[in-house]
Amino acid sequence: MSADTRTKLLAGALRTLTEQGLAKTSARSIATTAGVNQALVFYHFGSVDELLAAACGYGAEQRVAHYRERFARVGSLAELLELGRELHAEERAAGHVAVLAQLLAGAQTQPRLVPATAAGLALWIEEIEQVLARVLAGTPIAAFVDVTGLSRALAAGFVGLELYEGVDPEGARGALDALEQLSGLIGVLEDLGPVAQRAVRARIRRSTGRRGAAAPEAR
């Protein structure tokens, strides 16, 4: 029964954030949404901030698990971006990305939210990083891409698009289109012959100043 109450409170906190926003989320509003006594918020979590932090991790685990099989089926950067479009539309419609954005904003002034919010983002970053490492392997740019850094940039951009789309939907679509153009460019590089690919790698080395271990070149 205790575990069931905790789950109700976690789900209630997320639903309250979605429907009422962080400013109106309180022990009373969460308890009302969860259908439990307000005192149980403090009994199980100690404070509203601690409940919100736990709810952040709980929600991220639920959402990442929901998409894990689809991430595993991605075989190219283009497919990853297509999944990103679908994920963006689904999560925006459900209000989940808005919740994460609010928690990120709240973490600026409420330190207790920082570790859990970062951990929630880390779950998304880990999934994206695994896909990027797989789809970029063997491409002409593989040796020059910081996959972890790129994964973080994509995760941050995903949250930012949620906020951006609220004021400029066309601009948000343009941002996603630009990423697709980048995917197409990588596809063109992959279609180049061995000599051209070596030239591209050399040019990238000169422009980035990196001498990472490049993938074996075809002869």
C-alpha atoms as a printed R data frame, in Angstrom:
    type eleno elety resid chain resno      x      y       z
1   ATOM     1    CA   MET     A     1  0.000  0.000   0.000
2   ATOM     2    CA   SER     A     2  2.872  2.368   0.821
3   ATOM     3    CA   ALA     A     3  4.479  1.780  -2.581
4   ATOM     4    CA   ASP     A     4  1.126  2.381  -4.265
5   ATOM     5    CA   THR     A     5  0.739  5.694  -2.426
6   ATOM     6    CA   ARG     A     6  4.235  6.791  -3.461
7   ATOM     7    CA   THR     A     7  3.459  5.992  -7.085
8   ATOM     8    CA   LYS     A     8  0.202  7.941  -6.876
9   ATOM     9    CA   LEU     A     9  2.086 10.926  -5.479
10  ATOM    10    CA   LEU     A    10  4.791 10.735  -8.153
11  ATOM    11    CA   ALA     A    11  2.216 10.509 -10.929
12  ATOM    12    CA   GLY     A    12  0.137 13.208  -9.250
13  ATOM    13    CA   ALA     A    13  3.103 15.557  -9.068
14  ATOM    14    CA   LEU     A    14  3.809 15.134 -12.775
15  ATOM    15    CA   ARG     A    15  0.172 15.628 -13.713
16  ATOM    16    CA   THR     A    16 -0.061 18.730 -11.520
17  ATOM    17    CA   LEU     A    17  3.055 20.198 -13.128
18  ATOM    18    CA   THR     A    18  1.603 19.498 -16.568
19  ATOM    19    CA   GLU     A    19 -1.812 20.976 -15.868
20  ATOM    20    CA   GLN     A    20 -1.036 23.805 -13.428
21  ATOM    21    CA   GLY     A    21  2.654 24.635 -13.832
22  ATOM    22    CA   LEU     A    22  5.405 24.810 -11.245
23  ATOM    23    CA   ALA     A    23  4.138 28.012  -9.608
24  ATOM    24    CA   LYS     A    24  0.813 26.397  -8.666
25  ATOM    25    CA   THR     A    25  2.220 23.025  -7.680
26  ATOM    26    CA   SER     A    26  1.914 22.555  -3.931
27  ATOM    27    CA   ALA     A    27  1.432 19.740  -1.443
28  ATOM    28    CA   ARG     A    28 -2.300 20.401  -1.517
29  ATOM    29    CA   SER     A    29 -2.621 20.464  -5.308
30  ATOM    30    CA   ILE     A    30 -0.514 17.325  -5.720
31  ATOM    31    CA   ALA     A    31 -2.462 15.463  -3.022
32  ATOM    32    CA   THR     A    32 -5.751 16.496  -4.618
33  ATOM    33    CA   THR     A    33 -4.604 15.261  -8.023
34  ATOM    34    CA   ALA     A    34 -3.291 12.005  -6.517
35  ATOM    35    CA   GLY     A    35 -6.440 11.503  -4.455
36  ATOM    36    CA   VAL     A    36 -4.600 11.119  -1.152
37  ATOM    37    CA   ASN     A    37 -4.230 13.020   2.100
38  ATOM    38    CA   GLN     A    38 -1.909 16.061   1.916
39  ATOM    39    CA   ALA     A    39  0.066 14.829   4.937
40  ATOM    40    CA   LEU     A    40  1.258 11.842   2.909
41  ATOM    41    CA   VAL     A    41  3.375 14.149   0.747
42  ATOM    42    CA   PHE     A    42  5.554 14.939   3.756
43  ATOM    43    CA   TYR     A    43  5.371 11.421   5.189
44  ATOM    44    CA   HIS     A    44  6.779  9.833   2.026
45  ATOM    45    CA   PHE     A    45  9.028 12.592   0.667
46  ATOM    46    CA   GLY     A    46  9.700 15.129   3.414
47  ATOM    47    CA   SER     A    47  8.966 18.170   1.262
48  ATOM    48    CA   VAL     A    48  7.356 19.228  -1.998
49  ATOM    49    CA   ASP     A    49 10.787 19.863  -3.539
50  ATOM    50    CA   GLU     A    50 11.911 16.330  -2.720
51  ATOM    51    CA   LEU     A    51  8.701 14.933  -4.208
52  ATOM    52    CA   LEU     A    52  9.221 16.974  -7.377
53  ATOM    53    CA   ALA     A    53 12.809 15.769  -7.617
54  ATOM    54    CA   ALA     A    54 11.695 12.152  -7.284
55  ATOM    55    CA   ALA     A    55  8.890 12.734  -9.787
56  ATOM    56    CA   CYS     A    56 11.418 14.079 -12.306
57  ATOM    57    CA   GLY     A    57 13.416 10.859 -12.176
58  ATOM    58    CA   TYR     A    58 10.277  8.739 -12.193
59  ATOM    59    CA   GLY     A    59  8.859 10.540 -15.216
60  ATOM    60    CA   ALA     A    60 12.129 10.366 -17.170
61  ATOM    61    CA   GLU     A    61 12.435  6.635 -16.520
62  ATOM    62    CA   GLN     A    62  8.861  6.089 -17.721
63  ATOM    63    CA   ARG     A    63  9.310  8.117 -20.907
64  ATOM    64    CA   VAL     A    64 12.736  6.737 -21.846
65  ATOM    65    CA   ALA     A    65 11.469  3.183 -21.337
66  ATOM    66    CA   HIS     A    66  8.523  4.005 -23.613
67  ATOM    67    CA   TYR     A    67 10.898  4.870 -26.492
68  ATOM    68    CA   ARG     A    68 13.763  2.444 -25.813
69  ATOM    69    CA   GLU     A    69 12.760 -0.139 -28.429
70  ATOM    70    CA   ARG     A    70 12.313  2.569 -31.046
71  ATOM    71    CA   PHE     A    71 15.749  3.988 -30.250
72  ATOM    72    CA   ALA     A    72 17.200  0.485 -30.649
73  ATOM    73    CA   ARG     A    73 15.753  0.180 -34.167
74  ATOM    74    CA   VAL     A    74 17.351  3.413 -35.432
75  ATOM    75    CA   GLY     A    75 19.946  2.619 -38.075
76  ATOM    76    CA   SER     A    76 20.930  6.027 -39.439
77  ATOM    77    CA   LEU     A    77 21.125  9.668 -38.475
78  ATOM    78    CA   ALA     A    78 18.127 10.360 -40.706
79  ATOM    79    CA   GLU     A    79 16.092  7.753 -38.815
80  ATOM    80    CA   LEU     A    80 17.177  9.265 -35.498
81  ATOM    81    CA   LEU     A    81 15.998 12.699 -36.618
82  ATOM    82    CA   GLU     A    82 12.704 11.244 -37.834
83  ATOM    83    CA   LEU     A    83 12.211  9.599 -34.448
84  ATOM    84    CA   GLY     A    84 13.098 12.935 -32.877
85  ATOM    85    CA   ARG     A    85 10.263 14.600 -34.794
86  ATOM    86    CA   GLU     A    86  7.805 11.924 -33.659
87  ATOM    87    CA   LEU     A    87  9.048 12.068 -30.085
88  ATOM    88    CA   HIS     A    88  8.849 15.859 -30.058
89  ATOM    89    CA   ALA     A    89  5.232 15.809 -31.275
90  ATOM    90    CA   GLU     A    90  4.157 13.072 -28.871
91  ATOM    91    CA   GLU     A    91  5.898 14.502 -25.817
92  ATOM    92    CA   ARG     A    92  4.690 18.032 -26.543
93  ATOM    93    CA   ALA     A    93  1.089 16.838 -26.943
94  ATOM    94    CA   ALA     A    94  1.315 14.957 -23.642
95  ATOM    95    CA   GLY     A    95  2.977 17.894 -21.860
96  ATOM    96    CA   HIS     A    96  6.001 15.876 -20.736
97  ATOM    97    CA   VAL     A    97  8.684 18.117 -22.199
98  ATOM    98    CA   ALA     A    98  6.940 21.145 -20.696
99  ATOM    99    CA   VAL     A    99  7.285 19.496 -17.282
100 ATOM   100    CA   LEU     A   100 11.013 18.974 -17.794
101 ATOM   101    CA   ALA     A   101 11.406 22.561 -18.965
102 ATOM   102    CA   GLN     A   102  9.649 23.806 -15.834
103 ATOM   103    CA   LEU     A   103 11.839 21.662 -13.600
104 ATOM   104    CA   LEU     A   104 14.937 23.009 -15.349
105 ATOM   105    CA   ALA     A   105 13.707 26.542 -14.731
106 ATOM   106    CA   GLY     A   106 12.869 25.718 -11.127
107 ATOM   107    CA   ALA     A   107 16.298 24.213 -10.551
108 ATOM   108    CA   GLN     A   108 17.828 27.648 -11.114
109 ATOM   109    CA   THR     A   109 16.416 28.818  -7.769
110 ATOM   110    CA   GLN     A   110 15.698 25.545  -5.947
111 ATOM   111    CA   PRO     A   111 18.961 23.597  -5.513
112 ATOM   112    CA   ARG     A   112 17.183 20.442  -4.374
113 ATOM   113    CA   LEU     A   113 15.793 20.008  -7.890
114 ATOM   114    CA   VAL     A   114 19.209 20.158  -9.556
115 ATOM   115    CA   PRO     A   115 20.502 16.570  -9.073
116 ATOM   116    CA   ALA     A   116 17.244 14.872 -10.021
117 ATOM   117    CA   THR     A   117 16.609 17.133 -13.008
118 ATOM   118    CA   ALA     A   118 20.137 16.509 -14.264
119 ATOM   119    CA   ALA     A   119 19.686 12.771 -13.712
120 ATOM   120    CA   GLY     A   120 16.448 12.835 -15.692
121 ATOM   121    CA   LEU     A   121 18.175 14.537 -18.600
122 ATOM   122    CA   ALA     A   122 21.058 12.068 -18.311
123 ATOM   123    CA   LEU     A   123 18.687  9.179 -19.041
124 ATOM   124    CA   TRP     A   124 17.740 10.781 -22.363
125 ATOM   125    CA   ILE     A   125 21.365 11.654 -23.129
126 ATOM   126    CA   GLU     A   126 22.465  8.064 -22.541
127 ATOM   127    CA   GLU     A   127 19.920  6.724 -25.041
128 ATOM   128    CA   ILE     A   128 20.820  9.330 -27.657
129 ATOM   129    CA   GLU     A   129 24.541  8.714 -27.151
130 ATOM   130    CA   GLN     A   130 24.159  4.988 -27.788
131 ATOM   131    CA   VAL     A   131 22.294  5.658 -31.036
132 ATOM   132    CA   LEU     A   132 24.767  8.292 -32.243
133 ATOM   133    CA   ALA     A   133 27.753  6.072 -31.515
134 ATOM   134    CA   ARG     A   134 26.117  3.331 -33.568
135 ATOM   135    CA   VAL     A   135 24.960  5.368 -36.570
136 ATOM   136    CA   LEU     A   136 28.081  7.524 -36.871
137 ATOM   137    CA   ALA     A   137 30.494  4.586 -36.677
138 ATOM   138    CA   GLY     A   138 32.297  4.229 -40.002
139 ATOM   139    CA   THR     A   139 31.216  7.620 -41.348
140 ATOM   140    CA   PRO     A   140 33.820 10.142 -42.548
141 ATOM   141    CA   ILE     A   141 33.188 12.347 -39.508
142 ATOM   142    CA   ALA     A   142 33.179  9.628 -36.835
143 ATOM   143    CA   ALA     A   143 36.713 10.384 -35.646
144 ATOM   144    CA   PHE     A   144 35.980 14.083 -35.261
145 ATOM   145    CA   VAL     A   145 32.669 14.056 -33.392
146 ATOM   146    CA   ASP     A   146 32.406 14.253 -29.622
147 ATOM   147    CA   VAL     A   147 29.444 11.888 -29.361
148 ATOM   148    CA   THR     A   148 28.815 12.610 -25.682
149 ATOM   149    CA   GLY     A   149 28.879 16.355 -26.257
150 ATOM   150    CA   LEU     A   150 26.644 16.068 -29.313
151 ATOM   151    CA   SER     A   151 24.187 13.933 -27.339
152 ATOM   152    CA   ARG     A   152 23.972 16.606 -24.659
153 ATOM   153    CA   ALA     A   153 23.478 19.299 -27.293
154 ATOM   154    CA   LEU     A   154 20.630 17.345 -28.885
155 ATOM   155    CA   ALA     A   155 18.946 16.721 -25.529
156 ATOM   156    CA   ALA     A   156 19.236 20.402 -24.600
157 ATOM   157    CA   GLY     A   157 17.989 21.392 -28.042
158 ATOM   158    CA   PHE     A   158 14.990 19.097 -27.669
159 ATOM   159    CA   VAL     A   159 13.929 20.851 -24.461
160 ATOM   160    CA   GLY     A   160 14.648 24.237 -26.027
161 ATOM   161    CA   LEU     A   161 12.466 23.425 -29.035
162 ATOM   162    CA   GLU     A   162  9.530 22.843 -26.702
163 ATOM   163    CA   LEU     A   163  9.876 26.384 -25.381
164 ATOM   164    CA   TYR     A   164 10.706 27.863 -28.785
165 ATOM   165    CA   GLU     A   165  7.749 26.244 -30.513
166 ATOM   166    CA   GLY     A   166  5.401 27.954 -28.082
167 ATOM   167    CA   VAL     A   167  6.318 31.371 -29.509
168 ATOM   168    CA   ASP     A   168  7.545 30.491 -33.013
169 ATOM   169    CA   PRO     A   169  6.237 27.157 -34.372
170 ATOM   170    CA   GLU     A   170  7.596 27.843 -37.860
171 ATOM   171    CA   GLY     A   171 11.039 28.595 -36.455
172 ATOM   172    CA   ALA     A   172 11.026 25.350 -34.483
173 ATOM   173    CA   ARG     A   173 10.157 23.401 -37.618
174 ATOM   174    CA   GLY     A   174 12.974 25.198 -39.420
175 ATOM   175    CA   ALA     A   175 15.415 24.073 -36.720
176 ATOM   176    CA   LEU     A   176 14.403 20.446 -37.231
177 ATOM   177    CA   ASP     A   177 14.655 20.873 -41.015
178 ATOM   178    CA   ALA     A   178 18.217 22.186 -40.586
179 ATOM   179    CA   LEU     A   179 19.163 19.044 -38.676
180 ATOM   180    CA   GLU     A   180 17.742 16.934 -41.494
181 ATOM   181    CA   GLN     A   181 19.873 18.859 -43.986
182 ATOM   182    CA   LEU     A   182 22.914 18.019 -41.869
183 ATOM   183    CA   SER     A   183 21.912 14.367 -41.979
184 ATOM   184    CA   GLY     A   184 21.693 14.577 -45.759
185 ATOM   185    CA   LEU     A   185 25.163 16.087 -45.933
186 ATOM   186    CA   ILE     A   186 26.608 13.195 -43.946
187 ATOM   187    CA   GLY     A   187 24.846 10.812 -46.328
188 ATOM   188    CA   VAL     A   188 26.539 12.526 -49.273
189 ATOM   189    CA   LEU     A   189 29.946 12.165 -47.584
190 ATOM   190    CA   GLU     A   190 29.328  8.461 -47.041
191 ATOM   191    CA   ASP     A   191 28.656  8.046 -50.777
192 ATOM   192    CA   LEU     A   192 31.997  9.577 -51.768
193 ATOM   193    CA   GLY     A   193 34.765  7.298 -52.990
194 ATOM   194    CA   PRO     A   194 37.791  6.398 -50.807
195 ATOM   195    CA   VAL     A   195 40.017  9.133 -52.260
196 ATOM   196    CA   ALA     A   196 37.403 11.838 -51.720
197 ATOM   197    CA   GLN     A   197 36.708 10.593 -48.198
198 ATOM   198    CA   ARG     A   198 40.402 10.796 -47.331
199 ATOM   199    CA   ALA     A   199 40.452 14.363 -48.627
200 ATOM   200    CA   VAL     A   200 37.414 15.226 -46.509
201 ATOM   201    CA   ARG     A   201 39.016 13.731 -43.398
202 ATOM   202    CA   ALA     A   202 42.202 15.678 -44.004
203 ATOM   203    CA   ARG     A   203 40.264 18.911 -44.460
204 ATOM   204    CA   ILE     A   204 38.299 18.296 -41.261
205 ATOM   205    CA   ARG     A   205 41.546 17.631 -39.366
206 ATOM   206    CA   ARG     A   206 42.994 20.913 -40.561
207 ATOM   207    CA   SER     A   207 39.853 22.898 -39.749
208 ATOM   208    CA   THR     A   208 39.267 21.370 -36.316
209 ATOM   209    CA   GLY     A   209 42.879 20.880 -35.282
210 ATOM   210    CA   ARG     A   210 42.025 17.365 -34.130
211 ATOM   211    CA   ARG     A   211 44.160 14.327 -34.821
212 ATOM   212    CA   GLY     A   212 41.860 11.680 -33.418
213 ATOM   213    CA   ALA     A   213 42.333  8.130 -34.546
214 ATOM   214    CA   ALA     A   214 40.464  7.955 -37.793
215 ATOM   215    CA   ALA     A   215 38.684  4.856 -38.958
216 ATOM   216    CA   PRO     A   216 40.690  2.666 -41.345
217 ATOM   217    CA   GLU     A   217 40.474  4.061 -44.827
218 ATOM   218    CA   ALA     A   218 39.555  1.971 -47.803
219 ATOM   219    CA   ARG     A   219 42.173  1.580 -50.462
